[in-house]
Coordinates of C-alpha atoms in Angstrom, one line a residue:
M1 CA 0.1 -0.2 -0.1
R2 CA 1.6 3.2 -0.8
H3 CA 1.7 5.6 2.3
W4 CA 3.5 8.3 0.7
L5 CA -0.2 10.4 0.6
F6 CA -0.7 10.1 4.1
W7 CA 2.8 11.7 4.7
A8 CA 2.3 14.3 2.3
A9 CA -0.7 15.8 4.6
M10 CA 1.4 15.6 7.8
A11 CA 4.0 17.8 6.2
L12 CA 3.1 20.6 7.4
T13 CA 2.4 19.3 10.9
L14 CA 6.3 17.8 11.5
G15 CA 7.1 21.3 9.7
T16 CA 5.5 23.9 12.4
G17 CA 6.9 21.2 15.5
A18 CA 9.8 21.1 17.1
A19 CA 11.5 19.5 14.2
R20 CA 14.2 21.4 12.5
A21 CA 13.2 21.3 8.7
E22 CA 17.2 20.8 8.0
G23 CA 16.4 17.9 10.0
I24 CA 14.3 15.7 8.4
V25 CA 15.5 13.1 5.7
V26 CA 12.5 11.3 3.8
L27 CA 13.0 7.5 2.2
E28 CA 11.4 6.3 -0.5
S29 CA 12.9 3.0 -2.2
D30 CA 11.9 0.0 -3.8
L31 CA 13.3 -2.6 -1.2
G32 CA 10.1 -3.4 0.1
D33 CA 11.9 -5.8 2.8
E34 CA 11.5 -3.4 6.5
V35 CA 14.7 -5.2 7.7
E36 CA 16.6 -3.5 5.0
V37 CA 14.9 -0.6 5.9
A38 CA 15.4 -0.7 9.0
A39 CA 19.2 -1.0 8.1
L40 CA 19.3 2.1 6.6
K41 CA 17.9 3.7 9.2
G42 CA 20.3 2.4 11.6
L43 CA 22.7 3.8 9.5
I44 CA 20.9 7.5 9.2
F45 CA 21.0 7.7 13.0
G46 CA 24.3 6.6 13.5
V47 CA 25.3 9.9 12.3
D48 CA 23.1 11.7 14.1
R49 CA 20.6 10.3 16.8
G50 CA 18.5 13.6 16.6
L51 CA 17.2 13.7 13.1
N52 CA 13.7 12.9 11.9
V53 CA 13.6 9.9 10.0
V54 CA 9.9 9.4 7.6
D55 CA 9.1 6.9 5.2
L56 CA 7.9 8.1 1.9
S57 CA 7.1 4.7 0.6
H58 CA 9.2 1.4 0.0
D59 CA 6.5 0.0 -2.2
V60 CA 7.9 1.5 -5.5
P61 CA 7.7 -1.5 -7.9
S62 CA 11.2 -3.3 -8.4
Q63 CA 12.9 -0.8 -10.6
D64 CA 9.8 1.1 -11.4
I65 CA 11.9 4.6 -11.7
W66 CA 9.1 6.4 -13.2
I67 CA 6.9 5.4 -10.2
G68 CA 9.2 6.3 -8.3
A69 CA 9.4 10.1 -9.9
Y70 CA 6.0 10.1 -9.8
Q71 CA 5.9 9.5 -6.0
L72 CA 8.3 12.1 -5.5
S73 CA 6.5 14.7 -7.6
Q74 CA 3.9 13.9 -5.8
V75 CA 5.1 14.2 -1.7
V76 CA 7.8 16.8 -2.1
P77 CA 6.5 20.2 -2.8
S78 CA 4.3 19.7 1.0
W79 CA 7.4 19.0 2.7
P80 CA 8.6 22.7 4.2
A81 CA 12.8 23.9 2.1
G82 CA 15.5 21.8 4.1
T83 CA 14.3 18.5 4.1
V84 CA 16.8 15.8 2.0
F85 CA 14.5 13.2 1.0
V86 CA 16.7 10.3 -0.3
G87 CA 15.1 8.2 -3.1
I88 CA 16.8 4.5 -3.7
V89 CA 14.7 3.2 -6.9
D90 CA 16.9 0.7 -8.9
A91 CA 20.2 1.7 -7.2
D92 CA 23.1 0.3 -8.8
A93 CA 26.6 1.3 -7.4
N94 CA 28.3 1.5 -11.3
R95 CA 25.5 4.0 -11.8
P96 CA 26.6 7.7 -10.7
A97 CA 25.0 9.8 -7.7
L98 CA 23.5 12.7 -7.4
V99 CA 22.3 15.3 -5.3
A100 CA 19.8 18.1 -6.1
R101 CA 18.6 21.4 -4.9
L102 CA 15.1 22.3 -6.0
K103 CA 13.7 26.0 -6.6
T104 CA 11.7 25.6 -3.5
G105 CA 14.7 24.2 -0.6
Q106 CA 14.2 20.7 -0.6
I107 CA 17.2 18.1 -1.1
V108 CA 16.9 15.1 -3.5
V109 CA 19.8 12.8 -2.9
G110 CA 19.6 9.1 -5.1
P111 CA 21.2 7.8 -8.5
D112 CA 21.1 9.5 -11.6
N113 CA 18.7 7.3 -13.4
G114 CA 15.4 9.7 -14.1
L115 CA 14.5 10.1 -10.8
L116 CA 14.1 13.9 -11.2
T117 CA 12.5 13.9 -14.1
L118 CA 9.3 14.9 -13.3
L119 CA 10.6 17.0 -10.2
A120 CA 12.5 18.9 -12.8
D121 CA 9.5 20.2 -14.6
Q122 CA 7.9 21.5 -11.7
P123 CA 9.3 22.5 -9.2
G124 CA 12.3 22.8 -10.5
L125 CA 16.2 22.0 -10.2
A126 CA 17.9 25.1 -8.5
D127 CA 21.6 23.4 -8.6
V128 CA 22.4 19.5 -9.0
R129 CA 25.3 18.4 -7.9
Q130 CA 27.5 14.8 -8.4
L131 CA 27.8 13.3 -5.4
Q132 CA 31.7 11.9 -4.3
P133 CA 32.3 8.5 -4.7
D134 CA 34.9 8.4 -1.9
L135 CA 32.2 11.2 0.2
V136 CA 31.0 8.6 2.2
Q137 CA 32.7 5.2 1.9
K138 CA 31.5 3.3 5.6
P139 CA 29.3 4.0 8.5
P140 CA 31.0 5.7 10.8
F141 CA 30.6 3.1 13.5
E142 CA 31.7 -0.7 12.9
S143 CA 29.0 -2.4 11.2
P144 CA 28.5 -6.1 9.6
R145 CA 27.2 -4.9 6.2
K146 CA 28.4 -4.9 3.3
F147 CA 28.3 -1.1 2.4
A148 CA 25.8 -0.5 -0.9
A149 CA 25.0 2.2 -2.9
R150 CA 21.8 2.7 -1.0
D151 CA 23.7 3.1 2.3
R152 CA 25.6 5.3 0.1
F153 CA 22.4 7.7 -0.7
A154 CA 21.1 7.1 3.0
M155 CA 23.8 8.9 5.1
A156 CA 24.7 11.5 1.9
G157 CA 21.0 12.5 3.2
A158 CA 21.8 11.9 6.6
L159 CA 25.1 14.0 7.2
L160 CA 23.4 16.8 4.7
A161 CA 20.1 16.9 6.8
A162 CA 22.1 16.8 10.1
N163 CA 24.7 19.6 8.8
K164 CA 27.5 17.7 8.9
L165 CA 27.9 18.1 4.7
S166 CA 27.4 21.5 3.1
F167 CA 25.6 21.1 -0.3
D168 CA 28.4 22.6 -1.9
Q169 CA 30.8 20.0 -0.9
A170 CA 28.8 17.0 -1.4
G171 CA 30.2 17.3 -5.3
P172 CA 31.3 19.5 -8.8
P173 CA 28.2 20.3 -10.4
L174 CA 26.2 17.2 -12.6
G175 CA 25.7 19.6 -15.3
E176 CA 22.3 17.8 -17.1
P177 CA 21.0 14.7 -15.1
V178 CA 19.5 11.5 -16.7
M179 CA 15.3 12.2 -17.6
I180 CA 13.0 9.9 -18.8
P181 CA 11.5 11.6 -22.3
Y182 CA 7.7 12.2 -21.5
T183 CA 4.9 14.3 -22.5
H184 CA 4.9 18.0 -20.9
A185 CA 1.9 19.1 -20.5
T186 CA 1.0 22.2 -23.3
F187 CA -1.9 23.7 -25.2
V188 CA -1.5 23.9 -28.9
D189 CA -4.1 24.6 -31.7
G190 CA -7.3 24.5 -29.1
E191 CA -6.0 21.1 -27.7
V192 CA -4.6 20.1 -24.4
V193 CA -1.8 17.3 -24.2
G194 CA -0.3 15.7 -21.1
T195 CA 1.0 12.7 -19.8
I196 CA -0.9 10.0 -17.6
P197 CA 2.0 9.1 -15.6
D198 CA 0.0 6.7 -12.6
I199 CA -3.3 4.8 -12.2
D200 CA -5.1 5.8 -8.9
P201 CA -4.3 2.1 -7.3
D202 CA -7.9 2.5 -5.1
Q203 CA -10.3 3.8 -7.2
G204 CA -8.8 2.7 -10.9
D205 CA -8.3 6.9 -11.5
A206 CA -6.2 8.0 -14.2
K207 CA -4.0 10.4 -13.5
T208 CA -2.5 13.6 -15.9
N209 CA 0.1 16.6 -15.1
I210 CA -2.6 18.3 -16.9
G211 CA -2.8 21.2 -14.9
S212 CA -6.2 23.2 -14.2
D213 CA -4.8 26.0 -16.0
L214 CA -4.3 24.5 -19.3
L215 CA -7.8 22.7 -18.7
A216 CA -9.1 26.4 -18.8
K217 CA -8.0 27.1 -21.7
L218 CA -10.7 25.1 -22.9
S219 CA -12.9 27.4 -21.6
L220 CA -15.1 24.1 -20.4
R221 CA -18.2 24.8 -17.5
E222 CA -19.1 22.1 -15.2
G223 CA -21.4 19.5 -16.9
E224 CA -20.5 20.2 -20.6
R225 CA -18.3 17.3 -22.3
V226 CA -14.7 17.3 -23.9
H227 CA -13.4 15.1 -26.7
A228 CA -11.0 12.8 -25.1
R229 CA -7.6 11.1 -26.5
I230 CA -6.0 8.3 -24.7
D231 CA -2.6 7.0 -26.9
Q232 CA -0.2 4.7 -26.0
D233 CA 3.1 5.3 -27.8
K234 CA 0.9 6.6 -30.2
H235 CA -1.4 4.3 -30.8
T236 CA -4.7 5.2 -29.6
I237 CA -6.2 3.6 -27.4
W238 CA -9.4 5.1 -26.5
E239 CA -11.3 7.3 -27.1
G240 CA -14.7 9.6 -26.4
N241 CA -16.6 12.5 -24.8
L242 CA -16.6 13.1 -20.9
V243 CA -18.2 15.2 -18.4
L244 CA -16.4 18.0 -16.6
A245 CA -17.6 17.4 -13.2
R246 CA -16.3 18.2 -9.7
A247 CA -17.0 14.7 -7.7
P248 CA -18.3 11.2 -8.8
G249 CA -22.1 11.7 -7.4
D250 CA -22.2 14.8 -10.3
V251 CA -22.7 12.1 -13.1
P252 CA -25.3 8.6 -13.1
E253 CA -23.3 5.7 -12.2
G254 CA -21.1 3.7 -14.3
D255 CA -20.2 7.0 -16.1
S256 CA -17.2 8.6 -17.0
F257 CA -16.2 12.0 -16.4
V258 CA -13.2 14.5 -16.3
Y259 CA -12.4 16.6 -13.1
V260 CA -9.7 17.9 -10.9
D261 CA -7.7 16.0 -8.7
E262 CA -6.5 17.1 -5.1
H263 CA -3.1 18.2 -6.8
D264 CA -4.8 20.5 -9.0
R265 CA -4.0 18.1 -12.1
V266 CA -7.0 16.9 -14.8
A267 CA -8.1 13.2 -14.0
L268 CA -10.5 10.3 -15.3
G269 CA -13.2 8.6 -13.3
V270 CA -15.7 6.7 -12.9
N271 CA -18.8 6.8 -10.5
M272 CA -18.7 3.6 -8.8
G273 CA -16.2 2.0 -10.9
S274 CA -12.6 1.9 -12.7
F275 CA -11.2 3.8 -15.5
A276 CA -8.4 2.5 -15.9
D277 CA -9.9 -1.4 -15.7
Q278 CA -13.7 -0.5 -17.8
N279 CA -11.4 0.7 -20.3
G280 CA -7.8 -1.1 -20.9
I281 CA -5.8 2.2 -19.7
G282 CA -2.4 2.3 -18.0
A283 CA 0.3 4.5 -17.2
G284 CA 3.7 5.8 -17.8
P285 CA 5.9 8.2 -19.8
D286 CA 4.7 6.5 -23.0
W287 CA 0.5 7.3 -22.3
T288 CA -1.0 10.5 -23.1
L289 CA -4.4 12.0 -23.1
S290 CA -5.5 14.7 -25.6
L291 CA -8.6 17.0 -24.8
R292 CA -10.6 19.1 -27.3
K293 CA -13.6 21.0 -26.9

């Protein structure tokens, strides 16, 4: 089960309480195994026992960089500046590691494999450094564990959060980090186009990266219909007309509709049903939605 929406809601509470923003480490991984996660936390507390360590999610599908990037994009903006996110998805010791500062002040540590893709779009990257491979070689205490790439990310995040390592000391400027190609949300020739990055695991709604500001360019009013087309790798999978609604109850049971979700992004749903299951829709960088009045 994904925990990240819950922790996003808790962010302001932690940010305004006794915890210092610069003393927070948020972990995301595809490890799944609670034993491995507990070991990572042990390394972090070995750096500074006063740090606040929070789990975003450890249920990212194995090596699914896109889902890892999407979860970060949904959660990071809710946390205060200075919060350090450690992304351990498809971590490979042979791949360069990076440390990024976002324009909103949060810091992300992880492999240079595309995890920053959606954060680069919003809120944007202020500075990216290549994490020096010899900066964190082993725990500052005796440990029987083989020191892996994931351990290096966790400890680097802990050092940054504890102010024992400055951002500039993390390494030299990286230049352009690895990005996953996808369709950025745009409005061209009367049509709004964007990506379907995820399917809601509970409701089956198709989530998009199209903001309400772009949807507004179609000059739609609630209750009006919009023509929608969903493509995968440029092949049309589904096409039809959808009602713009505020909530599922605004349309008859079983009917599909388009709405703006809690992240101010366009989504497609079915009243008392799953839009994805009903229409054979998936998600990822090769899935796109087009809307035209």
